[in-house]
Structure formats: structure tokens, C-alpha cells
Amino acid sequence: MTITETALKLSLSLPQPVDVKFWVFSKRIRVRQPDSATSVTRVCEPLEVFGISLILKDTEYFQHLLSTGFSESARTTNFYSSFPPEEQTYTNDYDYESDSDLDTDSEADNDEDVVAGYSTPAECTDRDVPALTEGIGSKCRQVIIRDTAFLTWRALVYYLYTRKVTFLRLRSEDPAKRRLETKKLLRNLQNPDVAPACSPKSMYRIADKFGLRELRELALVAIGERLLPRIIFREAFSIFTSRYPEVLQYELTYLCDNFYDSTVTEQWPAVLRNMLDTSAVHASEALTTLLSAKLTPMKTRQIVLPTSTSALARKIRAL
């Protein structure tokens, strides 16, 4: 009998198999620092994801997270309780600023890559979530998740139940449509016909963090299936890709295979010029690997690069 089957069997005798509630942030905004022209990313608007610990604890990460005595899971609450008033309803320490599973009110594609730009500062508001009734169980464990988006976490829990996952398009393919997809999912949380879905990049990030090899591979394949010549530079030279060698290798292979596609060659001069002007250090490995792969067979060809006095430009000329 599988863990899921065991949990379902127990539900025949127990009034409520769900025994843990996660609060997970759902929205990203930009907040200007007091007395400063700089701004920081703030993640806010926590929403609830409920879980069955018997199933989740079959994964090592959740076994540790939900173990008795672990600080984050030691707190108990009612299923229908609101976000704990003593806790901060936001975090400024979210380490994945370009997470497309976070809702945003801005039309700016607030990405972290070579062509990055910040969104207009906004405010966090209370999201309209159907209220739970006191008829649902009694007590449960309560855990606040501060480093993963609500949609990603919801899709993760669903995957651990069913071994099924639905991935959305990459935001670079169409930022406006991708933003609308996020909003639509958040509006249809109670719709039984809408499966939990998330960004393959966001899922890859937490699958890698939690050591979920099979899920990480599914996410990697989904990223590869969604690559297009017109977005490959934005993806391959992004901060996200620079953090994961496996993703970098996957995307550079695609870029090398499609390097002479007209859509790619038309972008190349502008991308290179932008990297030189902005000193995009995070993309240096991707650029070095790409140049090595494409220029090695033709060492005698003279390479003409945009004029620049930056250290990165001098380094490239020396290749």
C-alpha cells in the first residue's frame, strides 16, 4: 500500500486527514528604501496551503520540517485561523526576484537578467480568499514558508500526492500573458477543474533545494521544451541560469544548436553590447562557454566587438 493509499484509508476512520497548514507568500512588489533612491524586493500576501503530513513526510525535507520539536512546525493553530498576528506578513529576503509564480501589479518584466528593470512600487493588499468554516477539523500544525511562491508550493504538495505536475510557459516568452496566467490561477484556487500549476524554473529551484531528483528532471525537461530562439539569450544569460550548472549546460546546448537561426543572430550584437555596458558578471560563464564553443573551430577569423573600455570587453578581446 502506498503512502497516499494509506492516508486515504485512514480518512475512512478519521474526520480529517489534513493536519498541517502552510502560509506561503503570493505577491512581489518593489519597495523604496527610506531616504534612499534604491529599492528592495518585498514578497507578501501569505495564502494557505493545507497538507497531509503522513504523505509529505515520505520526503526527507518534509520529514525534517514536520518533525516534532522543529521550531517552524512546533506551533499549532485552528484550521480556520488567520495569519498569526505576531508574524511579519512579508519578507525582504526572498532570493529569487524574478520568480514568475509571484503575482505582480506591474507591467514591467521585473527580471534579473542582462536587460533587467525594476517594477513600479506597489502595495500589498489583503487577497479575497474564501473563508474556512469551523467545521473543518480542529487543530493543525502551522508552518510559514518564506522562500517559495504560493503557486510553486501548492503545485509541489500536489505533486507529492499524485506524482503529477503542470508547468506554465516561461515568462520571457510573453511576460504579459504569463502574468495573467498567474492572476488567473490565484482567482481559481477553488475551481476543481483547474490543476495546480507553476513555473518550471520555480519548481526546478525548490526541487534542487529539497533533493527531489525526479521532479528536478521533469522541471528541467519542461524548461528545455519551452525554449525558443527569440528568448534563448534572455534565459541562458539570466541570474537564475547562472546558479544551476545543469540548466546552464542545457540552455547553452540549445543556443549553440540554434546560434545561426536568424532570430538569434539578429539579437547577438545587441546582447553582447548590453553585457559589455552593464558588466553582467553573472553571465560571464555563459558568455565564455558560448564563445569558446563557437570560436574554437575558427581561430583565424578576426572578431569585431563593440568598442568598450570595460574589463569584460578587454577579457573577451583576449580570448
Tab-separated table of C-alpha atoms in Angstrom:
chain	number	residue	atom	x	y	z
A	1	MET	CA	0.000	0.000	0.000
A	2	THR	CA	1.429	3.392	-0.992
A	3	ILE	CA	1.681	6.314	1.417
A	4	THR	CA	-1.165	8.075	-0.382
A	5	GLU	CA	-3.328	4.960	-0.209
A	6	THR	CA	-2.567	4.660	3.497
A	7	ALA	CA	-3.620	8.271	4.079
A	8	LEU	CA	-6.845	7.744	2.163
A	9	LYS	CA	-7.535	4.572	4.116
A	10	LEU	CA	-7.078	6.432	7.394
A	11	SER	CA	-9.507	9.096	6.180
A	12	LEU	CA	-12.226	6.440	6.298
A	13	SER	CA	-11.867	6.357	10.069
A	14	LEU	CA	-10.600	9.856	10.889
A	15	PRO	CA	-12.714	13.007	10.478
A	16	GLN	CA	-9.905	14.932	8.792
A	17	PRO	CA	-6.594	13.577	7.393
A	18	VAL	CA	-5.288	17.106	6.734
A	19	ASP	CA	-3.137	18.111	9.694
A	20	VAL	CA	-0.750	20.862	8.554
A	21	LYS	CA	-1.261	24.366	7.235
A	22	PHE	CA	1.412	26.263	5.320
A	23	TRP	CA	1.353	30.012	4.911
A	24	VAL	CA	3.132	30.918	1.666
A	25	PHE	CA	3.669	34.357	0.123
A	26	SER	CA	1.958	35.057	-3.193
A	27	LYS	CA	2.913	38.550	-4.370
A	28	ARG	CA	6.034	40.545	-5.249
A	29	ILE	CA	6.386	44.331	-5.081
A	30	ARG	CA	9.224	46.852	-5.111
A	31	VAL	CA	9.652	48.990	-2.012
A	32	ARG	CA	11.826	52.073	-1.969
A	33	GLN	CA	14.268	52.313	0.912
A	34	PRO	CA	13.681	55.243	3.315
A	35	ASP	CA	15.823	58.245	2.457
A	36	SER	CA	17.300	56.383	-0.493
A	37	ALA	CA	16.832	56.122	-4.241
A	38	THR	CA	17.306	52.357	-4.069
A	39	SER	CA	14.540	49.803	-3.676
A	40	VAL	CA	14.218	46.219	-2.490
A	41	THR	CA	12.013	43.324	-3.485
A	42	ARG	CA	9.285	42.574	-0.974
A	43	VAL	CA	7.292	39.327	-1.067
A	44	CYS	CA	3.966	39.444	0.731
A	45	GLU	CA	0.278	38.413	0.841
A	46	PRO	CA	0.500	34.995	2.532
A	47	LEU	CA	-2.064	32.387	1.460
A	48	GLU	CA	-2.863	28.957	2.868
A	49	VAL	CA	-1.842	25.571	1.507
A	50	PHE	CA	-3.105	22.584	3.509
A	51	GLY	CA	-1.349	19.244	3.638
A	52	ILE	CA	-1.416	15.681	4.914
A	53	SER	CA	1.783	15.196	6.859
A	54	LEU	CA	1.693	11.396	6.515
A	55	ILE	CA	2.195	11.784	2.757
A	56	LEU	CA	4.540	14.769	2.868
A	57	LYS	CA	6.869	13.164	5.430
A	58	ASP	CA	7.705	10.468	2.891
A	59	THR	CA	10.067	13.173	1.535
A	60	GLU	CA	13.221	13.847	3.552
A	61	TYR	CA	12.772	17.622	3.517
A	62	PHE	CA	9.244	17.435	4.939
A	63	GLN	CA	10.277	14.701	7.371
A	64	HIS	CA	12.665	17.233	8.869
A	65	LEU	CA	10.322	20.214	8.537
A	66	LEU	CA	7.381	18.478	10.213
A	67	SER	CA	9.315	16.578	12.880
A	68	THR	CA	8.172	17.104	16.452
A	69	GLY	CA	10.157	19.839	18.117
A	70	PHE	CA	11.293	21.531	14.905
A	71	SER	CA	10.768	25.251	15.549
A	72	GLU	CA	8.759	26.020	12.414
A	73	SER	CA	6.317	23.145	12.938
A	74	ALA	CA	6.028	23.303	16.723
A	75	ARG	CA	3.206	25.842	16.525
A	76	THR	CA	-0.370	24.632	16.354
A	77	THR	CA	-3.461	26.524	15.309
A	78	ASN	CA	-7.043	26.086	14.191
A	79	PHE	CA	-7.608	25.283	10.533
A	80	TYR	CA	-9.760	28.362	10.156
A	81	SER	CA	-7.393	30.800	11.914
A	82	SER	CA	-5.941	33.789	10.129
A	83	PHE	CA	-2.250	34.544	9.611
A	84	PRO	CA	-0.562	34.732	13.042
A	85	PRO	CA	-0.594	38.411	14.111
A	86	GLU	CA	2.803	38.159	15.786
A	87	GLU	CA	4.474	37.235	12.471
A	88	GLN	CA	5.633	39.618	9.772
A	89	THR	CA	3.316	39.436	6.745
A	90	TYR	CA	6.167	39.944	4.288
A	91	THR	CA	9.843	39.291	3.732
A	92	ASN	CA	12.538	41.385	2.076
A	93	ASP	CA	14.954	38.444	1.897
A	94	TYR	CA	13.445	36.460	-0.979
A	95	ASP	CA	16.397	35.287	-3.081
A	96	TYR	CA	14.620	34.763	-6.423
A	97	GLU	CA	13.454	38.208	-7.536
A	98	SER	CA	12.365	37.083	-10.997
A	99	ASP	CA	10.025	34.343	-9.694
A	100	SER	CA	7.116	34.378	-12.152
A	101	ASP	CA	4.943	32.381	-9.741
A	102	LEU	CA	4.603	35.544	-7.663
A	103	ASP	CA	1.796	37.903	-8.589
A	104	THR	CA	2.694	41.458	-9.511
A	105	ASP	CA	0.622	44.502	-10.404
A	106	SER	CA	3.352	45.963	-12.569
A	107	GLU	CA	3.549	45.669	-16.326
A	108	ALA	CA	7.334	45.743	-16.096
A	109	ASP	CA	9.002	42.379	-16.610
A	110	ASN	CA	10.908	42.574	-13.352
A	111	ASP	CA	13.609	40.092	-14.301
A	112	GLU	CA	17.178	39.898	-13.060
A	113	ASP	CA	18.997	39.268	-16.288
A	114	VAL	CA	21.032	41.377	-18.682
A	115	VAL	CA	18.087	43.592	-19.608
A	116	ALA	CA	16.730	43.889	-16.073
A	117	GLY	CA	14.442	46.674	-14.905
A	118	TYR	CA	12.547	47.336	-11.707
A	119	SER	CA	8.795	47.489	-11.492
A	120	THR	CA	6.870	50.454	-10.195
A	121	PRO	CA	6.488	50.365	-6.395
A	122	ALA	CA	3.152	48.924	-5.344
A	123	GLU	CA	1.377	47.922	-2.171
A	124	CYS	CA	0.415	44.606	-0.668
A	125	THR	CA	-3.291	44.212	-0.083
A	126	ASP	CA	-5.457	41.566	1.520
A	127	ARG	CA	-6.394	38.971	-1.067
A	128	ASP	CA	-10.009	37.794	-1.180
A	129	VAL	CA	-9.761	34.142	-0.119
A	130	PRO	CA	-12.874	32.090	0.719
A	131	ALA	CA	-13.178	31.844	4.492
A	132	LEU	CA	-12.858	28.423	6.097
A	133	THR	CA	-15.602	27.280	8.420
A	134	GLU	CA	-15.132	25.877	11.881
A	135	GLY	CA	-16.426	22.552	10.653
A	136	ILE	CA	-13.020	21.653	9.274
A	137	GLY	CA	-11.148	19.646	11.861
A	138	SER	CA	-9.750	21.235	14.980
A	139	LYS	CA	-6.015	21.703	15.404
A	140	CYS	CA	-3.182	21.507	12.922
A	141	ARG	CA	0.492	22.333	12.653
A	142	GLN	CA	1.274	25.709	11.157
A	143	VAL	CA	4.376	26.499	9.110
A	144	ILE	CA	5.303	29.811	7.461
A	145	ILE	CA	7.230	29.377	4.199
A	146	ARG	CA	9.275	32.462	3.314
A	147	ASP	CA	11.431	31.321	0.397
A	148	THR	CA	8.956	29.813	-2.092
A	149	ALA	CA	5.990	31.235	-4.002
A	150	PHE	CA	2.475	30.115	-3.119
A	151	LEU	CA	1.748	28.665	-6.582
A	152	THR	CA	5.012	26.714	-6.565
A	153	TRP	CA	4.405	25.313	-3.093
A	154	ARG	CA	0.830	24.345	-3.961
A	155	ALA	CA	1.996	22.526	-7.103
A	156	LEU	CA	4.746	20.812	-5.078
A	157	VAL	CA	2.306	19.437	-2.495
A	158	TYR	CA	0.008	18.270	-5.282
A	159	TYR	CA	2.944	16.535	-6.997
A	160	LEU	CA	3.896	14.723	-3.780
A	161	TYR	CA	0.318	13.425	-3.591
A	162	THR	CA	-0.150	12.424	-7.225
A	163	ARG	CA	3.279	12.468	-8.930
A	164	LYS	CA	1.673	14.797	-11.487
A	165	VAL	CA	2.826	18.323	-12.249
A	166	THR	CA	1.628	21.015	-14.660
A	167	PHE	CA	4.063	23.639	-15.891
A	168	LEU	CA	3.285	27.086	-17.285
A	169	ARG	CA	5.086	28.919	-20.072
A	170	LEU	CA	8.342	30.758	-19.420
A	171	ARG	CA	7.698	34.406	-18.670
A	172	SER	CA	10.246	35.528	-21.270
A	173	GLU	CA	8.029	34.023	-23.983
A	174	ASP	CA	5.249	36.524	-23.267
A	175	PRO	CA	5.510	38.468	-19.976
A	176	ALA	CA	2.001	39.921	-20.178
A	177	LYS	CA	0.292	36.583	-20.826
A	178	ARG	CA	2.384	34.857	-18.171
A	179	ARG	CA	1.410	37.492	-15.621
A	180	LEU	CA	-2.256	36.971	-16.489
A	181	GLU	CA	-1.840	33.205	-16.085
A	182	THR	CA	-0.577	33.765	-12.542
A	183	LYS	CA	-3.513	36.024	-11.709
A	184	LYS	CA	-5.994	33.552	-13.215
A	185	LEU	CA	-4.614	30.685	-11.142
A	186	LEU	CA	-4.882	32.763	-7.978
A	187	ARG	CA	-8.507	33.588	-8.817
A	188	ASN	CA	-9.416	29.942	-9.398
A	189	LEU	CA	-7.969	28.230	-6.346
A	190	GLN	CA	-11.313	26.639	-5.504
A	191	ASN	CA	-12.076	25.525	-9.080
A	192	PRO	CA	-11.847	21.689	-9.163
A	193	ASP	CA	-11.214	21.737	-12.922
A	194	VAL	CA	-8.035	23.845	-12.653
A	195	ALA	CA	-4.976	21.770	-11.730
A	196	PRO	CA	-2.221	23.361	-9.610
A	197	ALA	CA	0.401	24.732	-11.982
A	198	CYS	CA	3.640	26.677	-11.699
A	199	SER	CA	6.765	27.856	-13.457
A	200	PRO	CA	9.215	25.067	-14.380
A	201	LYS	CA	12.059	27.326	-13.246
A	202	SER	CA	10.468	27.939	-9.852
A	203	MET	CA	9.849	24.222	-9.420
A	204	TYR	CA	13.377	23.345	-10.510
A	205	ARG	CA	14.688	25.710	-7.831
A	206	ILE	CA	12.886	24.043	-4.930
A	207	ALA	CA	13.274	20.507	-6.317
A	208	ASP	CA	17.022	21.115	-6.381
A	209	LYS	CA	16.937	22.587	-2.886
A	210	PHE	CA	14.891	19.709	-1.462
A	211	GLY	CA	16.803	16.956	-3.269
A	212	LEU	CA	13.791	15.808	-5.334
A	213	ARG	CA	15.730	14.401	-8.296
A	214	GLU	CA	12.783	13.124	-10.356
A	215	LEU	CA	10.880	16.392	-10.016
A	216	ARG	CA	14.008	18.384	-10.827
A	217	GLU	CA	14.443	16.393	-14.036
A	218	LEU	CA	10.805	16.958	-15.001
A	219	ALA	CA	11.253	20.685	-14.471
A	220	LEU	CA	14.498	20.725	-16.466
A	221	VAL	CA	12.852	18.975	-19.401
A	222	ALA	CA	9.953	21.437	-19.223
A	223	ILE	CA	12.376	24.363	-19.327
A	224	GLY	CA	14.067	22.878	-22.395
A	225	GLU	CA	10.753	22.248	-24.158
A	226	ARG	CA	9.799	25.895	-23.728
A	227	LEU	CA	12.989	27.424	-25.122
A	228	LEU	CA	12.670	29.457	-28.316
A	229	PRO	CA	15.319	31.205	-30.441
A	230	ARG	CA	13.869	34.620	-29.605
A	231	ILE	CA	14.173	34.093	-25.823
A	232	ILE	CA	17.269	31.946	-25.534
A	233	PHE	CA	19.673	34.801	-24.759
A	234	ARG	CA	17.405	36.094	-22.018
A	235	GLU	CA	17.194	32.632	-20.482
A	236	ALA	CA	20.793	31.482	-20.901
A	237	PHE	CA	22.241	34.753	-19.584
A	238	SER	CA	19.851	35.118	-16.625
A	239	ILE	CA	20.826	35.067	-12.958
A	240	PHE	CA	18.611	32.020	-12.451
A	241	THR	CA	20.521	30.004	-15.058
A	242	SER	CA	23.890	31.117	-13.676
A	243	ARG	CA	23.010	29.434	-10.359
A	244	TYR	CA	22.376	25.975	-11.817
A	245	PRO	CA	25.120	24.351	-13.950
A	246	GLU	CA	22.704	21.716	-15.256
A	247	VAL	CA	20.318	24.380	-16.576
A	248	LEU	CA	23.210	26.396	-17.993
A	249	GLN	CA	24.530	23.378	-19.917
A	250	TYR	CA	21.035	22.580	-21.212
A	251	GLU	CA	20.394	26.110	-22.436
A	252	LEU	CA	23.860	26.666	-23.903
A	253	THR	CA	23.449	23.457	-25.893
A	254	TYR	CA	20.210	24.829	-27.287
A	255	LEU	CA	21.859	28.185	-28.006
A	256	CYS	CA	24.808	26.606	-29.812
A	257	ASP	CA	22.498	24.368	-31.851
A	258	ASN	CA	20.406	27.378	-32.887
A	259	PHE	CA	23.122	30.026	-32.980
A	260	TYR	CA	22.773	30.629	-36.711
A	261	ASP	CA	19.000	30.906	-36.602
A	262	SER	CA	18.193	34.372	-37.959
A	263	THR	CA	16.310	35.314	-34.792
A	264	VAL	CA	19.380	34.520	-32.701
A	265	THR	CA	21.969	36.166	-34.929
A	266	GLU	CA	19.917	39.367	-35.110
A	267	GLN	CA	19.937	39.641	-31.310
A	268	TRP	CA	23.584	38.768	-30.768
A	269	PRO	CA	25.212	42.223	-31.324
A	270	ALA	CA	22.728	43.993	-29.019
A	271	VAL	CA	23.018	41.310	-26.325
A	272	LEU	CA	26.810	41.434	-26.368
A	273	ARG	CA	26.855	45.240	-26.328
A	274	ASN	CA	24.456	45.310	-23.400
A	275	MET	CA	26.582	42.833	-21.452
A	276	LEU	CA	29.694	44.915	-22.032
A	277	ASP	CA	27.954	48.102	-20.956
A	278	THR	CA	26.402	46.630	-17.814
A	279	SER	CA	29.265	44.330	-16.769
A	280	ALA	CA	26.844	41.459	-16.231
A	281	VAL	CA	29.178	39.353	-14.102
A	282	HIS	CA	26.599	36.632	-13.505
A	283	ALA	CA	26.538	35.843	-17.242
A	284	SER	CA	30.323	35.660	-17.681
A	285	GLU	CA	30.476	31.856	-17.557
A	286	ALA	CA	27.674	31.516	-20.091
A	287	LEU	CA	29.339	34.015	-22.407
A	288	THR	CA	32.799	32.470	-22.058
A	289	THR	CA	31.451	28.974	-22.721
A	290	LEU	CA	29.456	30.162	-25.726
A	291	LEU	CA	32.414	31.990	-27.265
A	292	SER	CA	34.684	29.011	-26.665
A	293	ALA	CA	32.209	26.644	-28.319
A	294	LYS	CA	31.558	28.845	-31.336
A	295	LEU	CA	35.034	30.297	-31.913
A	296	THR	CA	37.303	27.296	-31.341
A	297	PRO	CA	36.901	25.919	-34.918
A	298	MET	CA	37.678	29.329	-36.452
A	299	LYS	CA	40.598	30.801	-34.545
A	300	THR	CA	41.925	32.584	-37.596
A	301	ARG	CA	38.749	34.649	-38.032
A	302	GLN	CA	39.021	38.223	-36.793
A	303	ILE	CA	36.393	39.018	-34.151
A	304	VAL	CA	34.986	42.540	-34.183
A	305	LEU	CA	33.463	43.574	-30.869
A	306	PRO	CA	31.721	46.803	-29.836
A	307	THR	CA	34.132	49.458	-28.583
A	308	SER	CA	34.281	49.455	-24.802
A	309	THR	CA	36.838	50.104	-22.113
A	310	SER	CA	35.241	47.738	-19.607
A	311	ALA	CA	37.257	44.922	-18.078
A	312	LEU	CA	34.833	42.429	-19.533
A	313	ALA	CA	35.422	43.771	-23.026
A	314	ARG	CA	39.194	43.539	-22.645
A	315	LYS	CA	38.853	39.997	-21.360
A	316	ILE	CA	36.754	38.966	-24.337
A	317	ARG	CA	39.208	40.524	-26.799
A	318	ALA	CA	41.942	38.424	-25.219
A	319	LEU	CA	40.119	35.161	-25.951
